[in-house]
Amino acid sequence: MNNPTPTPTETTPQSRFPVREVVLFGALLVAVLGVYMAMGTAYSTRMLVEAACYAILALGLTIQWGYAGQFNAGVMGFVAIGGFSAMFFSVPVNDAFWGTELPGELGRVLLYAVASIALVVGATRLDRLGVPKKLRTVIAVILGVVLYLVVISMLRAVTSEIQSRAGFVGGLGLPAWTGWIVGGALAGGIGYYIGRICLGLRSDYLAIATLGIAEIIKAFLKNSDWLTRGTATVSPLPWPTPGPSELGFTLARAVYLSVTAAMIAVIFFLLHRAYHAPWGRMIRAIRDNEVSAAAMGKDINKRRLEIFVLGCILMGVGGGALASFNSLFDPQGYLPLNHTFLVLVMVILGGPGNNLGTIFGAVAVYIIWLMSEPLALFLMNLAVMFGEGVFGWDPPGNLSSRALQARVLVIGLLITLVLRFAPQGLLPEKVKHHG
Amino acid sequence: MNELVFFINNVVIAGSVTGSIYAIGAIGVTLVFSIMRFAHFAHADMMTFGAFMVLLLTMAFPGAGAVVGLPTAVVMLPLAMALTALLAVGIDKAFYKPLRAHGVKPIVLVIGSLGVTLMLQGLIRLFAGTSAQSLYIAERKEIYRLELPFELATRPIIVTEPQIILFILTIASVVGLHIFLNRSRLGKAMRAMSDNPDLARASGINTNTIVAVTWVIAGGLAAIAGTLLSLDVTFKPDLSFFLLLPIFAAAIVGGVGHPYGAIAGGFVVGFAETLAVFNWSVMLRPIAHLFPEWIEIPRNLAFVGTEYKIVVPFFILVAILVWRPTGIFKGKVI
């Protein structure tokens, strides 16, 4: 991906025994078994489920970054959308809201909003009736500002009413997987608009725009107490599988793991088929040489948008699965660190464009991420013990919260090291050369 | 009249403060882009690092300010600028230069800078903890109240000491940068390299020196901006996430690769933010009796709540991307 001319190793014949894959996955198995020995089954199964959810996210990003070279720096936003949707669909119905006249009032405000949008759109078309263009722009802007202020103050009134009388809107009481699907669709829709604006420009813009949209989604979810309970968080979210109260922790988590594993298998199979189909070949052709692909009559912007939306959908679904598993919707818990950069490292370390490599990267990086905190704490305790004994140090009190920051450092170091020494990832995409 | 004073305090002064900080940050982003051709995401963390260095130095020498008559943090600023510049050059040597030597695409450098962001953030939090801290350790923040010579204005215009220092330093650094870019040999070489790197290299300009100088300037300016922001509010280790979007928006609004555009963009974004969260119903109060009965002015007429401040730079960014991808000053398209 990073250097367009293939190195000799990539052009070697395909029919070799996959030594690298076997060795790397073997090492991963050993690491997982090591965690099982050290931390116990319940903890380790939980880790595997989370790693599986992250693998879905990573597959979404590997489509965007590996197949098409689009750098999405806002994974967190799409994950949060999926999480919100999982919460909204699965949480039980709140009668304190639905039993009153509040839904009607909320609906009325939404109707006003739709009507205002229609009015403003109408005003932008005034030039067709013979209004001068400058006047049309002035009218549209003034109308937009005034109507926006009217609608937003009505919305503020209704939402504060909802908050004080009903707490929050509540959910729809449907099974969790409906939320996952809708979350994927919502994320895809947002991705569509971002892609429409940014995909034609240089890739840095896409990174900045996605970063921004992620922050905005988070700000909205965090501050819309009437919809999401904001910082008060919503829990518990129902699981799509039997919960720990029926099966016990380990078994329930194992069942959930099998659900996520099945999802990964389906996604993997579909992506594999797509990659080797003419569609995949076209995508790679666009990535490797945009100009000649355009000359062959491929609609580059449309394909890019397809890829981007597809990746966002997977992120939404993965985000839903992750939120349902945690059984807690906390808008503040969506950190760019965990959800964007961690996934990015997974993709880059595993090998962008290689689905197997991405899954490997997801599990491996998640283990590193989880384990770097206890390791750092251990090292810090060692240093403090040493310091107290030799120099008579006074250790700072919040050592464990600081050890948490070691994860950030490790992830950052990992990105830069991989970019420097293994820019193709540990399991590079095998570039086939036809003919 | 009191409404006007309220407007001056809450929009004119607050907008200039954030505008100056964004402008100084955006100049660094734009310079790095015009020389090395990538969006440097770790810039906001360099700002945080500079402020953190000031914090450490202030803690080490709390009495130094009293000797000169300035806040200790300001006295320590030049040292922190040097340290941040050193860090910037070091980061380039360690992380970006090898990637550039490999001839990677700019977007890979962007990812590399994300890695640097994470490392800096991890290091700063590891040493500074996660809570907010004031840069005024030994002294108190001076607050100046200017009474207006009008009958109707009973409230004073309020300016704080760090804000005055901020305005002076902003003007000084902008003038200094202007003189450097237009008069000195190095500055001219920098502009040449930004316009056409191949031609600049062919005419004997040492690109390594230019890159190093760019990092020194960007690092120094980042330290100023970070410190000034921390002086005005407080130092927080997670400052960078709140700065990243506005400074990139400012650089793009002004036209990427265009230092004067970055200054203009910084003020555009700063004022847009303050105007968007300003409660306009205060301004409508004196003329409220002119409205017909059936219009009831709500108490809160702000465009967005303060908690949605982050939305504003994003919308400016999108609007610019849609209408004028090269920015107001016709910079380069990235």
Tab-separated table of N, CA, C and O in Angstrom, chain A residues 109-199:
chain	number	residue	atom	x	y	z
A	109	VAL	N	-42.646	19.506	17.049
A	109	VAL	CA	-41.404	20.260	16.824
A	109	VAL	C	-40.679	19.704	15.601
A	109	VAL	O	-40.174	20.456	14.758
A	110	LEU	N	-40.663	18.365	15.488
A	110	LEU	CA	-39.974	17.766	14.345
A	110	LEU	C	-40.658	18.165	13.047
A	110	LEU	O	-39.995	18.461	12.054
A	111	LEU	N	-42.009	18.214	13.080
A	111	LEU	CA	-42.747	18.642	11.888
A	111	LEU	C	-42.381	20.074	11.514
A	111	LEU	O	-42.151	20.388	10.353
A	112	TYR	N	-42.335	20.961	12.557
A	112	TYR	CA	-41.931	22.335	12.305
A	112	TYR	C	-40.549	22.376	11.673
A	112	TYR	O	-40.286	23.154	10.752
A	113	ALA	N	-39.640	21.525	12.204
A	113	ALA	CA	-38.278	21.519	11.674
A	113	ALA	C	-38.288	21.137	10.202
A	113	ALA	O	-37.634	21.775	9.368
A	114	VAL	N	-39.065	20.093	9.873
A	114	VAL	CA	-39.128	19.658	8.469
A	114	VAL	C	-39.697	20.780	7.600
A	114	VAL	O	-39.179	21.095	6.525
A	115	ALA	N	-40.768	21.436	8.117
A	115	ALA	CA	-41.376	22.517	7.351
A	115	ALA	C	-40.387	23.656	7.139
A	115	ALA	O	-40.314	24.236	6.044
A	116	SER	N	-39.591	23.977	8.190
A	116	SER	CA	-38.625	25.071	8.048
A	116	SER	C	-37.583	24.724	7.003
A	116	SER	O	-37.202	25.571	6.189
A	117	ILE	N	-37.105	23.449	7.049
A	117	ILE	CA	-36.098	23.050	6.063
A	117	ILE	C	-36.676	23.207	4.660
A	117	ILE	O	-36.025	23.744	3.755
A	118	ALA	N	-37.948	22.793	4.488
A	118	ALA	CA	-38.579	22.905	3.171
A	118	ALA	C	-38.651	24.366	2.746
A	118	ALA	O	-38.374	24.710	1.591
A	119	LEU	N	-39.000	25.249	3.704
A	119	LEU	CA	-39.094	26.679	3.385
A	119	LEU	C	-37.753	27.230	2.923
A	119	LEU	O	-37.677	27.959	1.934
A	120	VAL	N	-36.683	26.861	3.672
A	120	VAL	CA	-35.362	27.400	3.329
A	120	VAL	C	-34.915	26.868	1.975
A	120	VAL	O	-34.389	27.621	1.137
A	121	VAL	N	-35.175	25.566	1.752
A	121	VAL	CA	-34.813	25.004	0.445
A	121	VAL	C	-35.584	25.714	-0.650
A	121	VAL	O	-35.044	26.060	-1.707
A	122	GLY	N	-36.872	26.008	-0.371
A	122	GLY	CA	-37.677	26.745	-1.336
A	122	GLY	C	-37.072	28.114	-1.607
A	122	GLY	O	-37.009	28.559	-2.754
A	123	ALA	N	-36.588	28.778	-0.532
A	123	ALA	CA	-36.026	30.119	-0.702
A	123	ALA	C	-34.769	30.084	-1.568
A	123	ALA	O	-34.491	31.031	-2.310
A	124	THR	N	-34.009	28.978	-1.488
A	124	THR	CA	-32.806	28.922	-2.318
A	124	THR	C	-33.150	28.738	-3.793
A	124	THR	O	-32.302	28.894	-4.647
A	125	ARG	N	-34.410	28.392	-4.072
A	125	ARG	CA	-34.805	28.209	-5.482
A	125	ARG	C	-35.510	29.443	-6.042
A	125	ARG	O	-36.035	29.403	-7.149
A	126	LEU	N	-35.544	30.533	-5.231
A	126	LEU	CA	-36.328	31.708	-5.633
A	126	LEU	C	-35.870	32.305	-6.948
A	126	LEU	O	-36.653	32.943	-7.638
A	127	ASP	N	-34.579	32.093	-7.282
A	127	ASP	CA	-34.071	32.730	-8.504
A	127	ASP	C	-34.803	32.219	-9.745
A	127	ASP	O	-34.793	32.861	-10.781
A	128	ARG	N	-35.438	31.057	-9.606
A	128	ARG	CA	-36.185	30.549	-10.769
A	128	ARG	C	-37.449	31.354	-11.024
A	128	ARG	O	-38.047	31.258	-12.079
A	129	LEU	N	-37.861	32.107	-9.979
A	129	LEU	CA	-39.049	32.954	-10.163
A	129	LEU	C	-38.654	34.358	-10.589
A	129	LEU	O	-39.473	35.264	-10.584
A	130	GLY	N	-37.372	34.552	-10.862
A	130	GLY	CA	-36.958	35.862	-11.330
A	130	GLY	C	-36.372	36.763	-10.273
A	130	GLY	O	-36.074	37.913	-10.531
A	131	VAL	N	-36.200	36.250	-9.018
A	131	VAL	CA	-35.568	37.055	-7.974
A	131	VAL	C	-34.069	37.089	-8.256
A	131	VAL	O	-33.489	36.058	-8.599
A	132	PRO	N	-33.408	38.252	-8.129
A	132	PRO	CA	-31.958	38.292	-8.372
A	132	PRO	C	-31.211	37.350	-7.430
A	132	PRO	O	-31.640	37.125	-6.296
A	133	LYS	N	-30.072	36.821	-7.887
A	133	LYS	CA	-29.381	35.783	-7.123
A	133	LYS	C	-28.894	36.270	-5.766
A	133	LYS	O	-28.941	35.544	-4.787
A	134	LYS	N	-28.408	37.528	-5.727
A	134	LYS	CA	-27.890	38.039	-4.460
A	134	LYS	C	-29.015	38.155	-3.437
A	134	LYS	O	-28.865	37.764	-2.283
A	135	LEU	N	-30.153	38.684	-3.893
A	135	LEU	CA	-31.303	38.841	-3.006
A	135	LEU	C	-31.759	37.469	-2.508
A	135	LEU	O	-32.076	37.296	-1.324
A	136	ARG	N	-31.757	36.491	-3.409
A	136	ARG	CA	-32.153	35.137	-3.036
A	136	ARG	C	-31.267	34.609	-1.902
A	136	ARG	O	-31.772	34.100	-0.903
A	137	THR	N	-29.949	34.793	-2.033
A	137	THR	CA	-29.047	34.309	-0.991
A	137	THR	C	-29.327	34.992	0.331
A	137	THR	O	-29.396	34.339	1.382
A	138	VAL	N	-29.532	36.330	0.271
A	138	VAL	CA	-29.808	37.078	1.504
A	138	VAL	C	-31.089	36.559	2.150
A	138	VAL	O	-31.128	36.267	3.355
A	139	ILE	N	-32.142	36.405	1.330
A	139	ILE	CA	-33.418	35.925	1.873
A	139	ILE	C	-33.237	34.545	2.502
A	139	ILE	O	-33.689	34.289	3.625
A	140	ALA	N	-32.549	33.652	1.792
A	140	ALA	CA	-32.385	32.288	2.293
A	140	ALA	C	-31.632	32.280	3.610
A	140	ALA	O	-32.011	31.575	4.549
A	141	VAL	N	-30.555	33.089	3.688
A	141	VAL	CA	-29.750	33.078	4.919
A	141	VAL	C	-30.560	33.629	6.088
A	141	VAL	O	-30.610	33.024	7.169
A	142	ILE	N	-31.239	34.772	5.877
A	142	ILE	CA	-32.008	35.364	6.978
A	142	ILE	C	-33.124	34.423	7.426
A	142	ILE	O	-33.318	34.159	8.619
A	143	LEU	N	-33.838	33.870	6.430
A	143	LEU	CA	-34.922	32.942	6.744
A	143	LEU	C	-34.379	31.740	7.521
A	143	LEU	O	-34.967	31.312	8.526
A	144	GLY	N	-33.220	31.223	7.062
A	144	GLY	CA	-32.611	30.066	7.726
A	144	GLY	C	-32.291	30.376	9.172
A	144	GLY	O	-32.641	29.623	10.077
A	145	VAL	N	-31.653	31.546	9.416
A	145	VAL	CA	-31.245	31.895	10.779
A	145	VAL	C	-32.464	32.041	11.685
A	145	VAL	O	-32.519	31.472	12.782
A	146	VAL	N	-33.478	32.789	11.199
A	146	VAL	CA	-34.652	33.042	12.043
A	146	VAL	C	-35.399	31.735	12.346
A	146	VAL	O	-35.709	31.433	13.505
A	147	LEU	N	-35.648	30.939	11.293
A	147	LEU	CA	-36.378	29.692	11.515
A	147	LEU	C	-35.593	28.747	12.419
A	147	LEU	O	-36.160	28.073	13.276
A	148	TYR	N	-34.272	28.723	12.235
A	148	TYR	CA	-33.447	27.870	13.092
A	148	TYR	C	-33.621	28.267	14.552
A	148	TYR	O	-33.827	27.411	15.424
A	149	LEU	N	-33.563	29.584	14.805
A	149	LEU	CA	-33.687	30.044	16.192
A	149	LEU	C	-35.062	29.692	16.766
A	149	LEU	O	-35.175	29.281	17.924
A	150	VAL	N	-36.112	29.825	15.933
A	150	VAL	CA	-37.461	29.499	16.414
A	150	VAL	C	-37.544	28.009	16.763
A	150	VAL	O	-37.957	27.629	17.863
A	151	VAL	N	-37.104	27.166	15.817
A	151	VAL	CA	-37.228	25.725	16.036
A	151	VAL	C	-36.378	25.282	17.215
A	151	VAL	O	-36.816	24.493	18.054
A	152	ILE	N	-35.153	25.828	17.317
A	152	ILE	CA	-34.262	25.347	18.369
A	152	ILE	C	-34.808	25.751	19.730
A	152	ILE	O	-34.713	24.994	20.703
A	153	SER	N	-35.453	26.935	19.825
A	153	SER	CA	-35.960	27.299	21.154
A	153	SER	C	-37.196	26.467	21.496
A	153	SER	O	-37.407	26.134	22.665
A	154	MET	N	-37.997	26.079	20.467
A	154	MET	CA	-39.110	25.172	20.743
A	154	MET	C	-38.597	23.812	21.201
A	154	MET	O	-39.110	23.206	22.154
A	155	LEU	N	-37.549	23.354	20.515
A	155	LEU	CA	-36.983	22.048	20.865
A	155	LEU	C	-36.431	22.065	22.286
A	155	LEU	O	-36.623	21.128	23.060
A	156	ARG	N	-35.753	23.175	22.627
A	156	ARG	CA	-35.196	23.277	23.977
A	156	ARG	C	-36.303	23.155	25.018
A	156	ARG	O	-36.148	22.502	26.036
A	157	ALA	N	-37.466	23.828	24.742
A	157	ALA	CA	-38.565	23.780	25.695
A	157	ALA	C	-39.078	22.351	25.865
A	157	ALA	O	-39.234	21.857	26.987
A	158	VAL	N	-39.314	21.666	24.732
A	158	VAL	CA	-39.864	20.312	24.811
A	158	VAL	C	-38.883	19.362	25.484
A	158	VAL	O	-39.258	18.564	26.350
A	159	THR	N	-37.601	19.468	25.103
A	159	THR	CA	-36.656	18.498	25.657
A	159	THR	C	-36.469	18.699	27.153
A	159	THR	O	-36.340	17.732	27.892
A	160	SER	N	-36.501	19.954	27.611
A	160	SER	CA	-36.330	20.137	29.055
A	160	SER	C	-37.571	19.618	29.786
A	160	SER	O	-37.474	19.096	30.900
A	161	GLU	N	-38.731	19.722	29.128
A	161	GLU	CA	-39.950	19.152	29.702
A	161	GLU	C	-39.827	17.635	29.825
A	161	GLU	O	-40.128	17.040	30.862
A	162	ILE	N	-39.347	17.002	28.735
A	162	ILE	CA	-39.172	15.543	28.744
A	162	ILE	C	-38.229	15.153	29.876
A	162	ILE	O	-38.485	14.214	30.639
A	163	GLN	N	-37.135	15.920	29.993
A	163	GLN	CA	-36.128	15.582	30.981
A	163	GLN	C	-36.682	15.662	32.391
A	163	GLN	O	-36.414	14.809	33.220
A	164	SER	N	-37.484	16.717	32.630
A	164	SER	CA	-37.939	16.882	34.010
A	164	SER	C	-39.083	15.926	34.338
A	164	SER	O	-39.218	15.502	35.473
A	165	ARG	N	-39.899	15.562	33.335
A	165	ARG	CA	-41.058	14.743	33.676
A	165	ARG	C	-40.846	13.253	33.464
A	165	ARG	O	-41.369	12.435	34.215
A	166	ALA	N	-40.093	12.903	32.420
A	166	ALA	CA	-39.979	11.482	32.110
A	166	ALA	C	-38.557	10.953	32.252
A	166	ALA	O	-38.327	9.770	32.082
A	167	GLY	N	-37.588	11.828	32.557
A	167	GLY	CA	-36.206	11.357	32.603
A	167	GLY	C	-35.626	11.349	31.221
A	167	GLY	O	-34.942	12.263	30.823
A	168	PHE	N	-35.927	10.319	30.465
A	168	PHE	CA	-35.503	10.328	29.073
A	168	PHE	C	-36.488	9.524	28.241
A	168	PHE	O	-37.396	8.896	28.784
A	169	VAL	N	-36.312	9.581	26.913
A	169	VAL	CA	-37.293	9.006	26.015
A	169	VAL	C	-37.458	7.509	26.231
A	169	VAL	O	-38.557	6.965	26.125
A	170	GLY	N	-36.371	6.848	26.540
A	170	GLY	CA	-36.438	5.402	26.704
A	170	GLY	C	-36.220	4.704	25.385
A	170	GLY	O	-35.892	5.337	24.376
A	171	GLY	N	-36.409	3.393	25.385
A	171	GLY	CA	-36.118	2.644	24.170
A	171	GLY	C	-37.378	2.171	23.498
A	171	GLY	O	-38.479	2.642	23.783
A	172	LEU	N	-37.199	1.236	22.581
A	172	LEU	CA	-38.337	0.688	21.863
A	172	LEU	C	-38.645	-0.744	22.295
A	172	LEU	O	-39.613	-1.326	21.841
A	173	GLY	N	-37.783	-1.307	23.128
A	173	GLY	CA	-38.053	-2.642	23.644
A	173	GLY	C	-37.946	-3.752	22.613
A	173	GLY	O	-38.552	-4.809	22.778
A	174	LEU	N	-37.200	-3.547	21.565
A	174	LEU	CA	-37.029	-4.568	20.525
A	174	LEU	C	-35.767	-5.376	20.801
A	174	LEU	O	-34.944	-4.986	21.625
A	175	PRO	N	-35.582	-6.520	20.121
A	175	PRO	CA	-34.347	-7.277	20.317
A	175	PRO	C	-33.116	-6.463	19.925
A	175	PRO	O	-33.192	-5.598	19.051
A	176	ALA	N	-31.975	-6.771	20.561
A	176	ALA	CA	-30.775	-5.947	20.381
A	176	ALA	C	-30.311	-5.910	18.932
A	176	ALA	O	-29.840	-4.880	18.446
A	177	TRP	N	-30.475	-7.034	18.204
A	177	TRP	CA	-29.896	-7.056	16.851
A	177	TRP	C	-30.583	-6.094	15.902
A	177	TRP	O	-29.987	-5.625	14.934
A	178	THR	N	-31.857	-5.732	16.169
A	178	THR	CA	-32.488	-4.714	15.317
A	178	THR	C	-31.718	-3.404	15.437
A	178	THR	O	-31.499	-2.709	14.446
A	179	GLY	N	-31.309	-3.095	16.684
A	179	GLY	CA	-30.524	-1.882	16.899
A	179	GLY	C	-29.204	-1.941	16.162
A	179	GLY	O	-28.740	-0.928	15.632
A	180	TRP	N	-28.580	-3.117	16.124
A	180	TRP	CA	-27.289	-3.223	15.430
A	180	TRP	C	-27.467	-2.906	13.961
A	180	TRP	O	-26.669	-2.187	13.362
A	181	ILE	N	-28.558	-3.462	13.377
A	181	ILE	CA	-28.769	-3.265	11.940
A	181	ILE	C	-29.051	-1.790	11.645
A	181	ILE	O	-28.454	-1.186	10.755
A	182	VAL	N	-29.953	-1.197	12.462
A	182	VAL	CA	-30.269	0.215	12.223
A	182	VAL	C	-29.039	1.074	12.468
A	182	VAL	O	-28.799	2.054	11.749
A	183	GLY	N	-28.245	0.704	13.485
A	183	GLY	CA	-27.016	1.452	13.753
A	183	GLY	C	-26.098	1.436	12.545
A	183	GLY	O	-25.526	2.466	12.169
A	184	GLY	N	-25.963	0.267	11.932
A	184	GLY	CA	-25.149	0.175	10.723
A	184	GLY	C	-25.696	1.076	9.633
A	184	GLY	O	-24.952	1.804	8.962
A	185	ALA	N	-27.019	1.071	9.484
A	185	ALA	CA	-27.629	1.894	8.431
A	185	ALA	C	-27.405	3.379	8.703
A	185	ALA	O	-27.067	4.146	7.795
A	186	LEU	N	-27.581	3.779	9.983
A	186	LEU	CA	-27.372	5.192	10.339
A	186	LEU	C	-25.936	5.612	10.065
A	186	LEU	O	-25.677	6.667	9.474
A	187	ALA	N	-24.992	4.769	10.508
A	187	ALA	CA	-23.575	5.089	10.304
A	187	ALA	C	-23.281	5.196	8.817
A	187	ALA	O	-22.565	6.106	8.375
A	188	GLY	N	-23.862	4.292	8.033
A	188	GLY	CA	-23.658	4.344	6.594
A	188	GLY	C	-24.206	5.635	5.996
A	188	GLY	O	-23.583	6.248	5.138
A	189	GLY	N	-25.372	6.071	6.502
A	189	GLY	CA	-25.972	7.304	5.996
A	189	GLY	C	-25.089	8.506	6.280
A	189	GLY	O	-24.858	9.350	5.401
A	190	ILE	N	-24.566	8.573	7.518
A	190	ILE	CA	-23.676	9.697	7.845
A	190	ILE	C	-22.420	9.630	6.985
A	190	ILE	O	-21.950	10.638	6.453
A	191	GLY	N	-21.887	8.392	6.837
A	191	GLY	CA	-20.696	8.211	6.007
A	191	GLY	C	-20.946	8.674	4.582
A	191	GLY	O	-20.062	9.248	3.945
A	192	TYR	N	-22.172	8.479	4.105
A	192	TYR	CA	-22.489	8.880	2.738
A	192	TYR	C	-22.324	10.381	2.564
A	192	TYR	O	-21.690	10.845	1.611
A	193	TYR	N	-22.854	11.153	3.541
A	193	TYR	CA	-22.757	12.609	3.390
A	193	TYR	C	-21.319	13.098	3.540
A	193	TYR	O	-20.878	13.983	2.809
A	194	ILE	N	-20.588	12.511	4.516
A	194	ILE	CA	-19.180	12.897	4.673
A	194	ILE	C	-18.417	12.587	3.387
A	194	ILE	O	-17.638	13.404	2.885
A	195	GLY	N	-18.661	11.390	2.849
A	195	GLY	CA	-17.953	10.977	1.649
A	195	GLY	C	-18.274	11.886	0.468
A	195	GLY	O	-17.395	12.240	-0.307
A	196	ARG	N	-19.559	12.268	0.361
A	196	ARG	CA	-19.955	13.144	-0.737
A	196	ARG	C	-19.142	14.427	-0.734
A	196	ARG	O	-18.727	14.927	-1.789
A	197	ILE	N	-18.894	14.953	0.483
A	197	ILE	CA	-18.192	16.230	0.564
A	197	ILE	C	-16.684	16.046	0.392
A	197	ILE	O	-16.037	16.810	-0.300
A	198	CYS	N	-16.120	15.012	1.017
A	198	CYS	CA	-14.665	14.967	1.182
A	198	CYS	C	-13.921	14.019	0.274
A	198	CYS	O	-12.708	14.115	0.171
A	199	LEU	N	-14.590	13.050	-0.341
A	199	LEU	CA	-13.811	12.038	-1.052
A	199	LEU	C	-13.148	12.589	-2.305
A	199	LEU	O	-12.162	12.040	-2.776
